Structures are given as C-alpha cells and as structure tokens.
Tab-separated table of C-alpha atoms in Angstrom:
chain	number	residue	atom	x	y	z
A	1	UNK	CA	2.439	2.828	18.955
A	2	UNK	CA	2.111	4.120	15.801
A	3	UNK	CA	-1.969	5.171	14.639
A	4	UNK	CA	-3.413	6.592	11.559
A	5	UNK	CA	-6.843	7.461	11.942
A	6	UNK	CA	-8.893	8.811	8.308
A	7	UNK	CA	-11.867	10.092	8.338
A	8	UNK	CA	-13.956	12.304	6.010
A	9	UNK	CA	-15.500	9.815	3.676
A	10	UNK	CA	-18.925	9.241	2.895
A	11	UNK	CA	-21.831	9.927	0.232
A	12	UNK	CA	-21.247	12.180	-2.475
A	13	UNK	CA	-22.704	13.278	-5.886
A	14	UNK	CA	-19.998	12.551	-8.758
A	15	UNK	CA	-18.591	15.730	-9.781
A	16	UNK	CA	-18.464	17.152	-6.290
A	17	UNK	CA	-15.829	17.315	-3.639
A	18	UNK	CA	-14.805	15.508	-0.494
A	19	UNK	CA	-11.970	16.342	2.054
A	20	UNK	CA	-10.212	13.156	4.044
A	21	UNK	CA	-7.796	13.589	6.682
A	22	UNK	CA	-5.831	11.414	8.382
A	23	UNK	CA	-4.739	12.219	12.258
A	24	UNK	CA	-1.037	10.622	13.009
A	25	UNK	CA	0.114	9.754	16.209
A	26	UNK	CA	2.841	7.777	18.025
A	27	UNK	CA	6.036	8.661	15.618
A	28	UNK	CA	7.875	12.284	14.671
A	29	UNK	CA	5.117	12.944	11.713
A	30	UNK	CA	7.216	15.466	10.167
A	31	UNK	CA	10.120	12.491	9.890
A	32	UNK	CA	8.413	10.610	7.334
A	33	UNK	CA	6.679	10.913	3.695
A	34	UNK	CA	2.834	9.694	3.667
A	35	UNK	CA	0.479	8.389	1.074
A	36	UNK	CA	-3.108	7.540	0.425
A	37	UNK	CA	-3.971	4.275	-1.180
A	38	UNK	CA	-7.452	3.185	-2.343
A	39	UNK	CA	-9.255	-0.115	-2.596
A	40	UNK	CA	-12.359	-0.176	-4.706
A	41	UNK	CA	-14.773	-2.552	-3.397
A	42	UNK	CA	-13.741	-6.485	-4.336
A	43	UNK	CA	-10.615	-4.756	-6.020
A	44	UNK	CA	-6.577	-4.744	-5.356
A	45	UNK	CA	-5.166	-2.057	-4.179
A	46	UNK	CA	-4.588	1.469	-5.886
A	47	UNK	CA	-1.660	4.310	-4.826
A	48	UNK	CA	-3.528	7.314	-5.420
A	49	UNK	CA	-0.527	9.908	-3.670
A	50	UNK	CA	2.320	10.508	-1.780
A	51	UNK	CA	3.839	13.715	-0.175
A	52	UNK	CA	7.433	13.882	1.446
A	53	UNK	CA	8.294	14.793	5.038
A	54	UNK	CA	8.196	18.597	4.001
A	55	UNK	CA	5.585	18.494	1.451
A	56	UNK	CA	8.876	19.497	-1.874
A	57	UNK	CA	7.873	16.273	-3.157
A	58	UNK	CA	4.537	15.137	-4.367
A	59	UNK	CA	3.111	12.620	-7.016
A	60	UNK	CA	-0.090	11.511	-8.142
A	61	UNK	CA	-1.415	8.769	-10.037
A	62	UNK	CA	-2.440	9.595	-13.453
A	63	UNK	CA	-5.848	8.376	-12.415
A	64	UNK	CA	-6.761	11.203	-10.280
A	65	UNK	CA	-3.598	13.885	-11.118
A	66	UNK	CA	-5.657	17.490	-11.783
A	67	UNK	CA	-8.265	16.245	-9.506
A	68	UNK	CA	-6.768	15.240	-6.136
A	69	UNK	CA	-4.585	17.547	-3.880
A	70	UNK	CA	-2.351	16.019	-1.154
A	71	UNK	CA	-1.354	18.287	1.492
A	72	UNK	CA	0.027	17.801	5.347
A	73	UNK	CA	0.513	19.988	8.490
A	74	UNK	CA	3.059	18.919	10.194
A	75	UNK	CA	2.250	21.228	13.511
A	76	UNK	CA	-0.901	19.559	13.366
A	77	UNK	CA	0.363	15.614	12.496
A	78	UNK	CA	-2.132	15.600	9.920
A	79	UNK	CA	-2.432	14.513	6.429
A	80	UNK	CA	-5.258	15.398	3.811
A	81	UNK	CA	-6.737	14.572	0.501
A	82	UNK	CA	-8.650	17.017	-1.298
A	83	UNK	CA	-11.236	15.430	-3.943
A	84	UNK	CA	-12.570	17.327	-6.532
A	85	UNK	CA	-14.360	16.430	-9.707
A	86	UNK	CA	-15.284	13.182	-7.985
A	87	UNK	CA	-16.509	9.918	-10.109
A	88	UNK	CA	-18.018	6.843	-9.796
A	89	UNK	CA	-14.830	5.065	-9.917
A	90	UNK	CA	-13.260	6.993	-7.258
A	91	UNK	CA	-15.570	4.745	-5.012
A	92	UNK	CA	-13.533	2.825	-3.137
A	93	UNK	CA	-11.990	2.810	0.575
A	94	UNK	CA	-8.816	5.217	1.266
A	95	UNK	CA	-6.026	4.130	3.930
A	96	UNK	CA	-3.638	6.512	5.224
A	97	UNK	CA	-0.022	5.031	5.184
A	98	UNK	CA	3.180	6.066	6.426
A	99	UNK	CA	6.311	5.585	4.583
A	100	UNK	CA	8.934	3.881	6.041
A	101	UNK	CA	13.157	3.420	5.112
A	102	UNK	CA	15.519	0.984	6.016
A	103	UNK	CA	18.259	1.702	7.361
A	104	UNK	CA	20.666	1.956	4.248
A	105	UNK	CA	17.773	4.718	3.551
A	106	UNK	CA	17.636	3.697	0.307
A	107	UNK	CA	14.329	1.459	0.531
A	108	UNK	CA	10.614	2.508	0.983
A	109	UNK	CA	8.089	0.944	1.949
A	110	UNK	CA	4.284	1.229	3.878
A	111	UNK	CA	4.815	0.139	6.854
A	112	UNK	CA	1.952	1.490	8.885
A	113	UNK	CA	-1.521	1.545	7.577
A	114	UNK	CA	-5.036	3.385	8.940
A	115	UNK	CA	-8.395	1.310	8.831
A	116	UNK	CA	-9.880	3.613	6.110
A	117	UNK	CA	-12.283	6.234	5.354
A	118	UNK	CA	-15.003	4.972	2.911
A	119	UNK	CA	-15.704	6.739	0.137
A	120	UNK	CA	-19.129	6.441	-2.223
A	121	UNK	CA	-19.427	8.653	-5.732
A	122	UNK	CA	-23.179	7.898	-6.550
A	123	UNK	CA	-26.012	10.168	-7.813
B	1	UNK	CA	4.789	3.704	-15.068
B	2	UNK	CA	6.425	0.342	-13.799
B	3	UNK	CA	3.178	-2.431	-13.749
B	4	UNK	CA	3.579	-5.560	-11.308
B	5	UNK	CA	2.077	-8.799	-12.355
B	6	UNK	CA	1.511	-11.309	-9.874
B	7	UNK	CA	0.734	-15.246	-10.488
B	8	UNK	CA	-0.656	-16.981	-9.408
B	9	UNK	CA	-4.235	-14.946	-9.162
B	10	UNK	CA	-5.693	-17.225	-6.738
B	11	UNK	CA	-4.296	-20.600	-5.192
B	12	UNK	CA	-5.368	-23.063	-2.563
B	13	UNK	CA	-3.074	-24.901	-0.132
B	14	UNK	CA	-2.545	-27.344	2.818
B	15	UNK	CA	-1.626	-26.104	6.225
B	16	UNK	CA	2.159	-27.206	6.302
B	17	UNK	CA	2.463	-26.575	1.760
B	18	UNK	CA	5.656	-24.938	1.002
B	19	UNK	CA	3.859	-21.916	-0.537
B	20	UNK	CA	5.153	-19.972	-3.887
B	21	UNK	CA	4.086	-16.041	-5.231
B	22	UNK	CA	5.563	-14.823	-8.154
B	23	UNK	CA	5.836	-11.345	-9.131
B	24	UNK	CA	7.590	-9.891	-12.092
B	25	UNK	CA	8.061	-6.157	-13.002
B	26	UNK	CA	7.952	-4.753	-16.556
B	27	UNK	CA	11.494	-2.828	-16.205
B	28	UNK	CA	14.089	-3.902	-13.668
B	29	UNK	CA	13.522	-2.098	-10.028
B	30	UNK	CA	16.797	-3.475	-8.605
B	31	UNK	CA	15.734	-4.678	-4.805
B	32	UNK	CA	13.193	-1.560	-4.639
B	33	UNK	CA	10.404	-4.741	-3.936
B	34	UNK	CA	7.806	-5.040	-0.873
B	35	UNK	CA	5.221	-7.575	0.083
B	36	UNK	CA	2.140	-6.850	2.061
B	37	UNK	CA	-0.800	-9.593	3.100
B	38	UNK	CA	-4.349	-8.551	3.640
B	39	UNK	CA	-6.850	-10.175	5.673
B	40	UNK	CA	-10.664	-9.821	4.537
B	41	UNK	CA	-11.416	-6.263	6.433
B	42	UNK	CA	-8.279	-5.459	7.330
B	43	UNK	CA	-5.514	-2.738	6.239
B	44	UNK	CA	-2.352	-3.914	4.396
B	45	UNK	CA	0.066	-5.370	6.626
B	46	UNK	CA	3.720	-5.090	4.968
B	47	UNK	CA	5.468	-8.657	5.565
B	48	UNK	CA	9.009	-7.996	3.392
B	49	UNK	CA	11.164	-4.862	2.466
B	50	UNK	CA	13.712	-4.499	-0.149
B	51	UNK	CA	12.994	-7.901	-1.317
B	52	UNK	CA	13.917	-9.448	1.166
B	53	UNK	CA	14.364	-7.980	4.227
B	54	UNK	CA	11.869	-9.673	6.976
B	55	UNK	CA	9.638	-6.836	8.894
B	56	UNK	CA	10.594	-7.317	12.677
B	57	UNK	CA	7.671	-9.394	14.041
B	58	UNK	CA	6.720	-10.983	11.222
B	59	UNK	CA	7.109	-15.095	11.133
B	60	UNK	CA	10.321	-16.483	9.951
B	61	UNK	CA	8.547	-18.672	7.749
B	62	UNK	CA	7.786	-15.979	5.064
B	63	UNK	CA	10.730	-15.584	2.997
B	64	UNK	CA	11.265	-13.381	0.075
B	65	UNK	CA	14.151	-13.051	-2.864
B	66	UNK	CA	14.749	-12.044	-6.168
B	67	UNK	CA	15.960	-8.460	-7.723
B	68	UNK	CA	15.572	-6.901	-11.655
B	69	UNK	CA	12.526	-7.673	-12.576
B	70	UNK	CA	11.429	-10.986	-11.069
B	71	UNK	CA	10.725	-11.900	-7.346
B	72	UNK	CA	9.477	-14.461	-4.956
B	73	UNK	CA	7.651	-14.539	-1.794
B	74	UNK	CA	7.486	-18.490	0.214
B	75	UNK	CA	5.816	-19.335	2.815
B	76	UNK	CA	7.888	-22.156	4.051
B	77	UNK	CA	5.177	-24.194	5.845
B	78	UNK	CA	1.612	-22.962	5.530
B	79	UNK	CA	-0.369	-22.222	8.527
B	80	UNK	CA	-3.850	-21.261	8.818
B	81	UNK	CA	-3.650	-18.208	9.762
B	82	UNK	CA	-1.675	-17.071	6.286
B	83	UNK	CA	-5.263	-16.814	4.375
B	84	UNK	CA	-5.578	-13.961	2.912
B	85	UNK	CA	-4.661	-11.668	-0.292
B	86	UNK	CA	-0.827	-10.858	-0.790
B	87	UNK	CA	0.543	-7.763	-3.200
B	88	UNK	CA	3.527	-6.755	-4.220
B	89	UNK	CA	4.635	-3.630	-4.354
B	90	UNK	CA	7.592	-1.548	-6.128
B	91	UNK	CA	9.165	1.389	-4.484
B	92	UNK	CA	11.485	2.011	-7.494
B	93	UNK	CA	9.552	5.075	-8.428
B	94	UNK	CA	8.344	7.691	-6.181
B	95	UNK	CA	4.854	6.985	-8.288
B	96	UNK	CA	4.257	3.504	-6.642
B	97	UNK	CA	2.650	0.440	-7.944
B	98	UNK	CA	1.023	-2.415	-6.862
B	99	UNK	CA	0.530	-5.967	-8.480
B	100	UNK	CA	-3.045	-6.842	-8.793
B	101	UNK	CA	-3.074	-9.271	-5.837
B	102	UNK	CA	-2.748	-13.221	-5.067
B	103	UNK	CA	-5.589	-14.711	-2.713
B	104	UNK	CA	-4.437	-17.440	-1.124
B	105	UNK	CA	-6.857	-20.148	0.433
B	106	UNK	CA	-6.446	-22.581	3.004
B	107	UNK	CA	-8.073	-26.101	1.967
C-alpha cells in the first residue's frame, strides 16, 4: 500500500524558513516524479512543485519560484520542501503526491496523496 | 501558464441526478486532463486520467470525456456519498494547474 507521510509544518514568522518532508513507502520511490501541492485554508488547490524520478527535472510555480527548493533522496524514499522567505500567503496545508503514468506513458497524473503538513506564516 | 476554469462553482443535486462538471482550458491540452474529488478533511482523491480513463476502484458511474480545450466529468446517478469538491487538473505542462474547484451538494 502506497503511504506518504509530511511532516515539518507548523508556526513560523513570515520571512523565515521551514523544511517539510515527506516519508514514501509501499512503491519503488525512485520510479516515480513527486510534487507538493498546497491548499490555503477555505481555498482550491495550488501546485507549488514537482521533481522527476532523478531529480534532472524540476519546476516551480511562479508563486513561490526563488523561494522554494524541492529536493528528494531516493536512498532514503524521501521528498522535501525547503521554504525560505516565507509569507502570509504561503499559509496553507501541503500534501505530498506521487505522480503516476498510464500505461501509454504519455499521461500524468496524482494518484496518491499524503494527509498534509500544516503550515502557518503569522507574526 | 495553461488556467482551468471550472463551472459550475457550486451546485446542489438529488441522490439519483445525472450530474454535469464542466471544465475548459485556455489553450488546447489534447487528453493531458485529470479529475480528483475531495471530501471536507480529506486529501485529493484522483477519480479520471487522461480524460477519460476510469482509476481502477473508482465507481463506474463517474464518467469523463472531452479533449482540446473543453471537458466533462458525469456522475451518472448521484449518490450520497459523491458530496464533496471536484478539480480538474491539466498535466499538459510539467508546471501543473488546477481549476478552482466545483462543490457539489447533496439536497
């Protein structure tokens, strides 16, 4: 079965820094790209980033692109966001997802989904 | 980037409704088109692939079609446990977008 378990959120002062991770377990990690997506509180759903199986390919969104680092370890099935430069409207909570393809492996999609790590940008 | 806009916002329904979501894409994104439902408290769970290509495990009455720029997810006969918010999603570009969400009530 496959889990994705964040954790790291929690209280911060904006323009400070916060570290999630996101333990994988129950599929080949290093198989499959990953991504964080945010929901701010009462809001829709935000991609924030996505890293391929062997970290050559990463993206941002433009809302958090200079500020945000993705990174993996693939001996350690692990995924991580590094915040920096954090603000208000990076409140919100941040799911771990894994990336699935079909098998013409031309489509994507998020097909497996942590419960979140919470994070709060308040003074 | 691509934005997704879904309609309706917000809609209420009978258990056993023939359900319509709409989503349309501001540049064409071939069949590169998922749907996902949320429950209040809950991660995403993705429903359709590729536009529509039925997760395994997920009910045969969800349904989804369409390619370019506009697409469709039905719910063929409402039941009550389909409440809940449902996004789109395009994979067309390796920056991905969501649409901004239709809640859908059970009367």
């Amino acid at each position: 079965e496959v889990q994705l378990v964040e954790s790291g959120g929690g209280l911060v002062q904006p323009g400070r820094s916060l570290r999630l991770s996101c333990a994988a377990s129950g599929f080949t990690f290093d198989d499959y790209a990953m991504h964080w997506v945010r929901q701010a509180p009462g809001k829709g759903l935000e991609w924030v980033s996505g890293i391929s199986w062997n970290s050559g390919t990463i993206n941002y969104a433009d809302s958090v692109k200079g500020r945000f680092t993705i990174s993996r370890d693939n001996a350690k099935n692990s995924l991580s966001l590094q915040m920096n430069s954090l603000r208000a409207e990076d409140t919100a909570l941040y799911y771990c997802a894994k990336e699935g393809v079909d098998s013409s492996g031309f489509y994507r999609s998020l097909d497996h989904w942590g419960q979140g790590t919470l994070v709060t940008v308040s003074s | 980037d691509i934005q997704m806009t879904q309609s309706p916002s917000s809609l209420s329904a009978s258990v056993g409704d023939r359900v319509t979501i709409t989503c349309r894409a501001s540049q064409s994104i071939s069949s590169y088109l998922n749907w996902y439902q949320q429950k209040p408290g809950k991660a995403p769970n993705l429903l359709i692939y590729a536009a529509s290509s039925l997760k395994r495990g997920v009910p045969s009455r969800f349904s989804g079609s369409g390619s370019g720029t506009d697409f469709t997810l039905t719910i063929s006969s409402l039941q009550p446990e389909d409440f809940g918010t449902y996004y789109c999603q395009q994979s067309y570009r390796t920056t991905v977008t969501f649409g901004q969400g239709t809640r859908l009530e059970i009367k």
